[in-house]
Tab-separated table of C-alpha atoms and ligand atoms in Angstrom:
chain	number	residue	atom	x	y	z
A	62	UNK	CA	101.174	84.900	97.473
A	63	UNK	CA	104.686	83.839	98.623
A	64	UNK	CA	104.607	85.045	102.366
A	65	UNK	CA	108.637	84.352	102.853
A	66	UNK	CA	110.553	87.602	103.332
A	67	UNK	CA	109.231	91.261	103.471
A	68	UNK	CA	106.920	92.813	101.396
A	69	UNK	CA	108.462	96.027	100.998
A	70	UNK	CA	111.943	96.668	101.943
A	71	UNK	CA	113.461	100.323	102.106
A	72	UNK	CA	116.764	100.529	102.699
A	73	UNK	CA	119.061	104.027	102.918
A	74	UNK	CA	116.436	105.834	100.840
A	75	UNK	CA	117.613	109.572	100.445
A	76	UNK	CA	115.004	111.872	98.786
A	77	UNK	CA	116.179	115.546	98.174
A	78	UNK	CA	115.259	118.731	96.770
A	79	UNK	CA	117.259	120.970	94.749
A	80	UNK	CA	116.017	124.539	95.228
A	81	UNK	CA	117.775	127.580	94.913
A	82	UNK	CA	118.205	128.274	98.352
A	83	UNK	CA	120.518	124.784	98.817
A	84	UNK	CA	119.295	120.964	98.805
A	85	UNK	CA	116.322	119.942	100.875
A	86	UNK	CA	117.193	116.642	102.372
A	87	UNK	CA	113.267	115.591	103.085
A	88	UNK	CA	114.423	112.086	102.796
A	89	UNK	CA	118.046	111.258	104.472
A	90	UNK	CA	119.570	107.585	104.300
A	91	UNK	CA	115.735	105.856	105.837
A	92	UNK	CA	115.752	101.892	106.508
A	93	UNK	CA	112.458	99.736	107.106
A	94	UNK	CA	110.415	96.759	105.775
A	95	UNK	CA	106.827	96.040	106.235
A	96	UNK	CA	105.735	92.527	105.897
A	97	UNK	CA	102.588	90.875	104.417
A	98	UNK	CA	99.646	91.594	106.248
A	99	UNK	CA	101.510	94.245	108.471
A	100	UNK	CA	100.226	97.482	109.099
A	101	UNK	CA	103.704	100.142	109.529
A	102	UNK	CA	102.774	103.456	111.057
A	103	UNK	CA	105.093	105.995	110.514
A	104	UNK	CA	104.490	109.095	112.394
A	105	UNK	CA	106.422	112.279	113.459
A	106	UNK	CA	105.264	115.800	113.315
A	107	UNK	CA	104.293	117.990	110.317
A	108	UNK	CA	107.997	118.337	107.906
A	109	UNK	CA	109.806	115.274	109.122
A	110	UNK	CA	109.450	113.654	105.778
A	111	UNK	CA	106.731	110.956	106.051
A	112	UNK	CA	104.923	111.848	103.136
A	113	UNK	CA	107.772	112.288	100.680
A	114	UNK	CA	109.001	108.683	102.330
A	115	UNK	CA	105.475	107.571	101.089
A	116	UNK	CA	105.411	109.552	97.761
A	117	UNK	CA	109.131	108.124	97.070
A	118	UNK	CA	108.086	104.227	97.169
A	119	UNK	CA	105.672	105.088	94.081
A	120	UNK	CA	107.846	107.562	92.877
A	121	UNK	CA	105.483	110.376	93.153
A	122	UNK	CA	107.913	113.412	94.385
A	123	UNK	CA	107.119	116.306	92.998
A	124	UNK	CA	109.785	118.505	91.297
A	125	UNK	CA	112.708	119.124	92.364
A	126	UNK	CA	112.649	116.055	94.080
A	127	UNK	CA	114.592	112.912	93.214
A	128	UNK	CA	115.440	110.041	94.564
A	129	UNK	CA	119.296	110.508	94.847
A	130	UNK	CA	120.180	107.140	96.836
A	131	UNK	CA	119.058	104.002	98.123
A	132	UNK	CA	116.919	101.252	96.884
A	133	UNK	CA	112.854	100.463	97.484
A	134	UNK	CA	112.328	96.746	97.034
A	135	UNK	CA	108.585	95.208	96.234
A	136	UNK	CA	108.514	91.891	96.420
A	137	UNK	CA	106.100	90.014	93.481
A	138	UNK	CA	103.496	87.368	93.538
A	139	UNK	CA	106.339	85.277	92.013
A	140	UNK	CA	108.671	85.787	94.383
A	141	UNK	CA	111.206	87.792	92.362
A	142	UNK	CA	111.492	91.644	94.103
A	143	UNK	CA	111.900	94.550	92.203
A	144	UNK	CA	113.983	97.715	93.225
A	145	UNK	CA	111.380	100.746	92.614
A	146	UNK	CA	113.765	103.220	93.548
A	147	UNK	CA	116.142	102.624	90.632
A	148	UNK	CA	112.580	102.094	87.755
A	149	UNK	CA	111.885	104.890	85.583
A	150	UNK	CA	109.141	106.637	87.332
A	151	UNK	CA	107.302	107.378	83.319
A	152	UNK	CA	108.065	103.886	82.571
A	153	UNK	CA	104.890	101.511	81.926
A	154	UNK	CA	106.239	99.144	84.443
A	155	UNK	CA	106.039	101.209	87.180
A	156	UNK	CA	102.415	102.997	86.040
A	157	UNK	CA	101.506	99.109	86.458
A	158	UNK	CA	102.502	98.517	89.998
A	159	UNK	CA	100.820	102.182	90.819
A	160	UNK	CA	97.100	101.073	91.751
A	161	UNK	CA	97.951	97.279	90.956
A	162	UNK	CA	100.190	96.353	93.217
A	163	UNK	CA	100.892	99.711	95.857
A	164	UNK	CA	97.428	101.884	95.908
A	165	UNK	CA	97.776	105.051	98.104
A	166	UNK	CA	94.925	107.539	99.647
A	167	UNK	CA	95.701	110.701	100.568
A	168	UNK	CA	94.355	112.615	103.551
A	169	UNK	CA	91.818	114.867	101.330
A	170	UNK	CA	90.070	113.067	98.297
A	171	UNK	CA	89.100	115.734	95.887
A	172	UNK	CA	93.360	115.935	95.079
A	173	UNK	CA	93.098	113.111	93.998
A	174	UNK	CA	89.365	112.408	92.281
A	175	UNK	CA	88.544	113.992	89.431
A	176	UNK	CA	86.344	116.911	89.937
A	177	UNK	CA	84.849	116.712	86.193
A	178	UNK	CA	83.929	112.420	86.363
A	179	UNK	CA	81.582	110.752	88.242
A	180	UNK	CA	82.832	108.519	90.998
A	181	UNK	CA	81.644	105.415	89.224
A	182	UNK	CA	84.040	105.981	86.025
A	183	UNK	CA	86.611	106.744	87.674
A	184	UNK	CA	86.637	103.575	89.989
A	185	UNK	CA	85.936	100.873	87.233
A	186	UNK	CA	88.876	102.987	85.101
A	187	UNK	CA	91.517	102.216	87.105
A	188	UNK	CA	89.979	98.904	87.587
A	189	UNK	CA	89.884	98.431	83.615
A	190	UNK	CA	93.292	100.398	83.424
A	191	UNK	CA	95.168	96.767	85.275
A	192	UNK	CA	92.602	93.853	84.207
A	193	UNK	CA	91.709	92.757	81.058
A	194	UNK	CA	88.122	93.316	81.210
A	195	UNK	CA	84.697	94.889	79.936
A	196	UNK	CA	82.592	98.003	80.610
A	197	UNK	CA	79.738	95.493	82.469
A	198	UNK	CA	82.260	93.517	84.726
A	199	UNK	CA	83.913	96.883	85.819
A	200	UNK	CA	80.640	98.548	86.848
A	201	UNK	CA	79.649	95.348	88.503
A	202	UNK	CA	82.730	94.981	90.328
A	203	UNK	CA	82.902	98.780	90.820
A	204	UNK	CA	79.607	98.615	92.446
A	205	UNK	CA	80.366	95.969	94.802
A	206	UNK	CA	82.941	97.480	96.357
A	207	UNK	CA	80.914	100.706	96.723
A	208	UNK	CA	78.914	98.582	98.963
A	209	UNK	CA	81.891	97.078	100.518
A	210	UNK	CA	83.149	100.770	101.720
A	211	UNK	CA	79.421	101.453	102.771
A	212	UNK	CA	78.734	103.758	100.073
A	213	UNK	CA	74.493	103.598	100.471
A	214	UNK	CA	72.524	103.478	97.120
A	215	UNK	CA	75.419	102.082	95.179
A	216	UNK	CA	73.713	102.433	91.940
A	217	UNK	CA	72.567	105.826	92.329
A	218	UNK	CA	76.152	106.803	93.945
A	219	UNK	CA	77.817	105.436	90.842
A	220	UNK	CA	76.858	108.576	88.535
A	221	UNK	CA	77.876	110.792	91.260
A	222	UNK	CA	80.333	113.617	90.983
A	223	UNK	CA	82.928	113.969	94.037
A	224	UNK	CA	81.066	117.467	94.988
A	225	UNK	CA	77.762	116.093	95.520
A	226	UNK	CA	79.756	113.436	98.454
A	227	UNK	CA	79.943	114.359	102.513
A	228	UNK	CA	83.835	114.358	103.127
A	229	UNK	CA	83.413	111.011	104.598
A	230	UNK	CA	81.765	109.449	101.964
A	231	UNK	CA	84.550	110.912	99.536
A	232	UNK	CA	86.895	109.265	101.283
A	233	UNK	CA	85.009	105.310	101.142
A	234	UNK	CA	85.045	106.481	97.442
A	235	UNK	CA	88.900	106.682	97.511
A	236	UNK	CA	89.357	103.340	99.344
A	237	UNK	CA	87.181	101.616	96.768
A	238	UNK	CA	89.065	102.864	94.094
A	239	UNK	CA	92.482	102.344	95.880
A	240	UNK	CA	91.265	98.618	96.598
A	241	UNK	CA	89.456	97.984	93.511
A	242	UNK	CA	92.324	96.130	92.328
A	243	UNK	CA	93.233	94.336	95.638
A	244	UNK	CA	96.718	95.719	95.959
A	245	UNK	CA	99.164	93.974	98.302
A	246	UNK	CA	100.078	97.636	100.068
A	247	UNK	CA	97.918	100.064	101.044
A	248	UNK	CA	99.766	103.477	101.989
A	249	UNK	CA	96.953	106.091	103.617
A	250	UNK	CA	98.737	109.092	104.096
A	251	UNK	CA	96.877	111.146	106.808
A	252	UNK	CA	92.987	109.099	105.480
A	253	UNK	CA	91.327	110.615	108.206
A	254	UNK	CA	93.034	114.046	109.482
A	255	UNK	CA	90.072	115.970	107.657
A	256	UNK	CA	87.407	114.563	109.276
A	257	UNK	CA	85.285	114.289	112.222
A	258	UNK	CA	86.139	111.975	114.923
A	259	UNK	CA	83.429	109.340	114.705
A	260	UNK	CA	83.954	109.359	110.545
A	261	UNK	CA	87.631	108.681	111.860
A	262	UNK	CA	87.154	105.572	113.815
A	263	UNK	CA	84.896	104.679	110.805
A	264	UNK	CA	87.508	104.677	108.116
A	265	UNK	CA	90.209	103.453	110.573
A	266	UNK	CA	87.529	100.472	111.001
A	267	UNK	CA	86.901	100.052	107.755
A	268	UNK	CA	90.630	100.109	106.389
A	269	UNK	CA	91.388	97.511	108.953
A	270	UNK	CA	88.258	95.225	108.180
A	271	UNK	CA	89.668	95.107	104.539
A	272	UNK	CA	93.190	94.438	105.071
A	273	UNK	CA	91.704	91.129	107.373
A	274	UNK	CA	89.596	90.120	104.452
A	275	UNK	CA	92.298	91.008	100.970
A	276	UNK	CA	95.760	90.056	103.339
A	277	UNK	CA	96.859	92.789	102.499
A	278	UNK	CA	99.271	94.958	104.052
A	279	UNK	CA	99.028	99.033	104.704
A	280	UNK	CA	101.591	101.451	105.019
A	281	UNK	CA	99.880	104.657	107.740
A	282	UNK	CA	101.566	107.717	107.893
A	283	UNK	CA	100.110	109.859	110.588
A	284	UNK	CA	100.809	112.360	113.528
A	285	UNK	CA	98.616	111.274	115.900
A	286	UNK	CA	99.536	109.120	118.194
A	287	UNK	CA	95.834	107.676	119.375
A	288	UNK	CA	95.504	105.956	116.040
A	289	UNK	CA	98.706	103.947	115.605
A	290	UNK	CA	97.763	102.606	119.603
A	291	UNK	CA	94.262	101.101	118.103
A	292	UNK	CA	95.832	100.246	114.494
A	293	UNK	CA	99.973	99.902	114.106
A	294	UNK	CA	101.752	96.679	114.494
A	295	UNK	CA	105.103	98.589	113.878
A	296	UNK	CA	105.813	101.638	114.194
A	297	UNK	CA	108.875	104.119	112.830
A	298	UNK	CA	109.084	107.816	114.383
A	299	UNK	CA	110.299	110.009	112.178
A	300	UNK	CA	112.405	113.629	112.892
A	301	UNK	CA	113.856	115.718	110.302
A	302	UNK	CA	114.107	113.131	107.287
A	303	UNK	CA	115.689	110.380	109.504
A	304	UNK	CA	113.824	107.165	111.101
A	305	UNK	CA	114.868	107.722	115.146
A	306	UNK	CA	113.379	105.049	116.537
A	307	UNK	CA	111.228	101.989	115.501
A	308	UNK	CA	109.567	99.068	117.614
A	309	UNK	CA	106.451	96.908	117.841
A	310	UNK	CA	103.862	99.149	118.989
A	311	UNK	CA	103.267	97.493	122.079
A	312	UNK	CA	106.946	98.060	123.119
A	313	UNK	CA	106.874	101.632	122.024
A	314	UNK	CA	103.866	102.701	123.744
A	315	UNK	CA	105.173	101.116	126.794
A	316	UNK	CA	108.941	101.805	126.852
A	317	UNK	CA	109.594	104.586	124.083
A	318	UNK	CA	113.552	104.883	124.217
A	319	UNK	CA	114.619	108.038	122.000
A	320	UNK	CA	113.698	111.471	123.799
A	321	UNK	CA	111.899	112.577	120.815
A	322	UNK	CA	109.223	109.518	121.027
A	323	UNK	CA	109.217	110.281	124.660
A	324	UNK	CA	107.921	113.822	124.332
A	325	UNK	CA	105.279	112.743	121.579
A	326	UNK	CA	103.220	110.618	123.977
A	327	UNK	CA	103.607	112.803	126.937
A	328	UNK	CA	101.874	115.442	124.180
A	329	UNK	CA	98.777	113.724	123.869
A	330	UNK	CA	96.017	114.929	125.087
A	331	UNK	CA	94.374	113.139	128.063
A	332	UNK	CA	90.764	113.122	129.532
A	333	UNK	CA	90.651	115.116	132.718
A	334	UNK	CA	93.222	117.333	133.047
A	335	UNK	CA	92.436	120.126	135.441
A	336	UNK	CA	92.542	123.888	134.612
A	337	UNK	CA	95.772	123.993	136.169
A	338	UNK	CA	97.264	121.214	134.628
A	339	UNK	CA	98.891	121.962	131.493
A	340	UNK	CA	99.559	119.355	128.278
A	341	UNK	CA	103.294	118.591	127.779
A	342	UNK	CA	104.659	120.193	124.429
A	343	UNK	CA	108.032	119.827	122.956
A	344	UNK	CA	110.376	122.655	123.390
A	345	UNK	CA	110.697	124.122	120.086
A	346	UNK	CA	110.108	124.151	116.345
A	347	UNK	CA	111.300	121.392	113.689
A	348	UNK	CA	114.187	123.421	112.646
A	349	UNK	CA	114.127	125.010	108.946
A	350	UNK	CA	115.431	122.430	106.557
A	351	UNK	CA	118.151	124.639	105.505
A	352	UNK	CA	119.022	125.158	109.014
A	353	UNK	CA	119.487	121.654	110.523
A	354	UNK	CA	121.828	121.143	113.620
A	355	UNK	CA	124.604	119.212	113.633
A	356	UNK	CA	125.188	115.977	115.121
A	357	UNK	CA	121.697	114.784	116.475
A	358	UNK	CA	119.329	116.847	114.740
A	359	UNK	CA	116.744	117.014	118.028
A	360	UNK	CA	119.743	118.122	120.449
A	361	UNK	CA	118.149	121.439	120.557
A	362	UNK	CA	114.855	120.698	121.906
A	363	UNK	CA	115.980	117.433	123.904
A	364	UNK	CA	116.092	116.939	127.429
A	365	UNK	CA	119.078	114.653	127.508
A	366	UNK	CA	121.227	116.801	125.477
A	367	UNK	CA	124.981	115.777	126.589
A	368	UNK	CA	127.288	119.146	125.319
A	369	UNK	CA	129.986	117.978	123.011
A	370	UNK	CA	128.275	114.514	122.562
A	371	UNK	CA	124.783	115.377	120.665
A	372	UNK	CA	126.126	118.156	119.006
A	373	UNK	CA	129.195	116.577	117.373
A	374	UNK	CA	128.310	113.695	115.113
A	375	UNK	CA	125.261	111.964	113.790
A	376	UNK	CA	124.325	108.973	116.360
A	377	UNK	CA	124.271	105.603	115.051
A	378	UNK	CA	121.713	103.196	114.935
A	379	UNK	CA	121.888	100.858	117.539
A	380	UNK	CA	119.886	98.058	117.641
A	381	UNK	CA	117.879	96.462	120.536
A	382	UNK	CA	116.526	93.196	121.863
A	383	UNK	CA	113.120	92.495	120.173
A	384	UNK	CA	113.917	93.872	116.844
A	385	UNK	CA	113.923	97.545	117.958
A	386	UNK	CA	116.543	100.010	116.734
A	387	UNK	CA	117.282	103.459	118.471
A	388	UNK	CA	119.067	106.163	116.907
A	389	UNK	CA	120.357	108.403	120.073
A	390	UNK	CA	124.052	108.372	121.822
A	391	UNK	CA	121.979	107.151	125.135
A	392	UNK	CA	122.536	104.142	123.816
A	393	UNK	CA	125.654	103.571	122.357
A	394	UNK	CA	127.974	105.146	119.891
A	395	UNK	CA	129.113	107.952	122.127
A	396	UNK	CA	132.882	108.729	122.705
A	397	UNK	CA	131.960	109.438	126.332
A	398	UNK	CA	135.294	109.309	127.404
A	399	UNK	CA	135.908	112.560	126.060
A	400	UNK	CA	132.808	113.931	127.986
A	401	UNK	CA	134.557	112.528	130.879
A	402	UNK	CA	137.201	114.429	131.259
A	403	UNK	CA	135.254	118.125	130.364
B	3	SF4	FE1	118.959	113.768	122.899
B	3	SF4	FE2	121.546	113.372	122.491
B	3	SF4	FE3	119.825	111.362	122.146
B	3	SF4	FE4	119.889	113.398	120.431
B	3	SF4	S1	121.533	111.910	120.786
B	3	SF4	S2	118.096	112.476	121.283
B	3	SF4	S3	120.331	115.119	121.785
B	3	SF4	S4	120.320	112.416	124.046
């Protein structure tokens, strides 16, 4: 594959919903790339908008949701990109990238297996869905990557139904069939918020032992915090639609710079804490999406709220040494004279 130039390039993607009520921005005017080999965490609490970034690049939003803006681009084996956002998400072209190109596993398998097919026909399916081959190659290649994911028994496995599977071994059965087809992005949205913690670091293993051997590159949308440190090589924090801040996870971890990225890692839990120490939380709820405040949509919960400043306009991004890029009137974009002379 052509390694010049990002993979996947997002830039001012704007997913909304059209209810009733008013318009759902999930999705408002989001910028990143992820480049071969990468692997992008995006994290942010529960409603910020990760997943409908995610479902957006495959064009997966469920109605009323629509892309309304912005463009997704995928670059090709060839070279050439293509602009996702703007393909018709019925079209064959894009039901060929699905799987082939961009797989996706979702944080709890049996949404997305079939309850009423056994594991085994549903993996060498897709497989026979994108490459031109027969029934015998399928189920050997389907059964070699059951044994790649650590699926024990591989031939007995294969006439399996998704019920008779431990939650864990459900979700090896999702990465085979989301890798079956060696994609060049992996998105894993929440793969291991339903299970235990060792079956956690399992997967998370796993995943990452793949990407090292295929080169490929995998999109992880997550809240928590302890698995981008052992996994991301960039991350993007999302609030309320909109990427705030984004930086190599070593820089993040050790000098977050937006309030909001501030407060998630003083949230996580620590070993140790005594009875009368209590964990940081952030002031607040993620406001209702119909009720979003002006200007900087975290002013209400922030620390560093500055009256007149947050509160008036949206801040800019502002971009930092070593790639990072800040979206908070800390640093820069702020008429501060005017705060001056309150
Ligand atoms: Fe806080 Fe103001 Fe920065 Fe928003 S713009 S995060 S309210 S300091």
């Amino acid at each position: 594959m052509n390694t010049q130039g990002p993979l996947l390039e997002v830039q001012d993607l704007q997913t909304h919903f059209s209810t009733d009520e008013g318009v759902v921005k999930a999705v408002d005017g989001v910028d990143f790339t992820i480049r071969q080999g990468e692997t992008f965490c995006l994290v942010g609490e529960s409603g910020c908008g990760k997943s409908v970034t995610a479902f957006s690049i495959l064009q997966i939003v469920q109605d009323p949701g629509r892309i309304v803006r912005g463009s997704i681009h995928l670059r090709q084996d060839d070279g050439q990109t293509l602009d996702l956002a703007a393909m018709d998400p019925k079209g064959r072209a894009l039901r060929r990238i699905r799987g082939r190109d961009i797989a996706m596993i979702f944080q709890e398998p049996m949404t997305s297996l079939s309850p009423v097919h056994t594991v085994g026909d549903q993996i060498s399916e897709t497989l026979r869905l994108h490459a031109p081959i027969d029934k015998l190659q399928a189920r050997e290649q389907t059964m070699a990557i059951l044994t790649r994911v650590g699926i024990p028994r591989p031939e007995r496995h294969f006439h399996a139904y998704p019920f008779q599977l431990s939650g864990g071994m459900r979700q090896r059965v999702m990465i085979a069939m989301a890798l079956i087809c060696r994609p060049s992005l992996l998105i894993a949205d929440e793969p291991t918020t339903a299970l235990d913690v060792t079956m956690q670091a399992v997967i998370l293993d796993l995943i990452k032992e793949l990407q090292g051997e295929m080169g490929m590159s995998v999109m992880l949308i997550t809240h928590n915090l302890g698995v981008v440190a052992e996994v991301a090589d960039t991350v993007a924090v999302m609030y309320l639609g909109r990427i705030v801040e984004s930086a190599d996870v070593y820089s993040l971890f050790r000098e977050p710079k937006h309030p909001y990225t501030t407060a998630l890692l003083r949230s996580i839990p620590v070993i140790g804490l005594t009875k009368q120490e209590r964990l940081a939380t952030i002031r607040g709820m993620v406001p209702h999406p119909f009720n979003r405040p002006h200007g900087c949509t975290f002013h209400p919960r922030c620390d560093h709220f500055m009256p007149g400043v947050c509160n008036r306009s949206l801040p800019p991004i502002t971009h930092l040494e070593g790639g990072r890029t800040v979206r908070c009137f800390l640093y820069g974009g702020a008429d501060t004279r005017e705060r001056e002379e309150r």
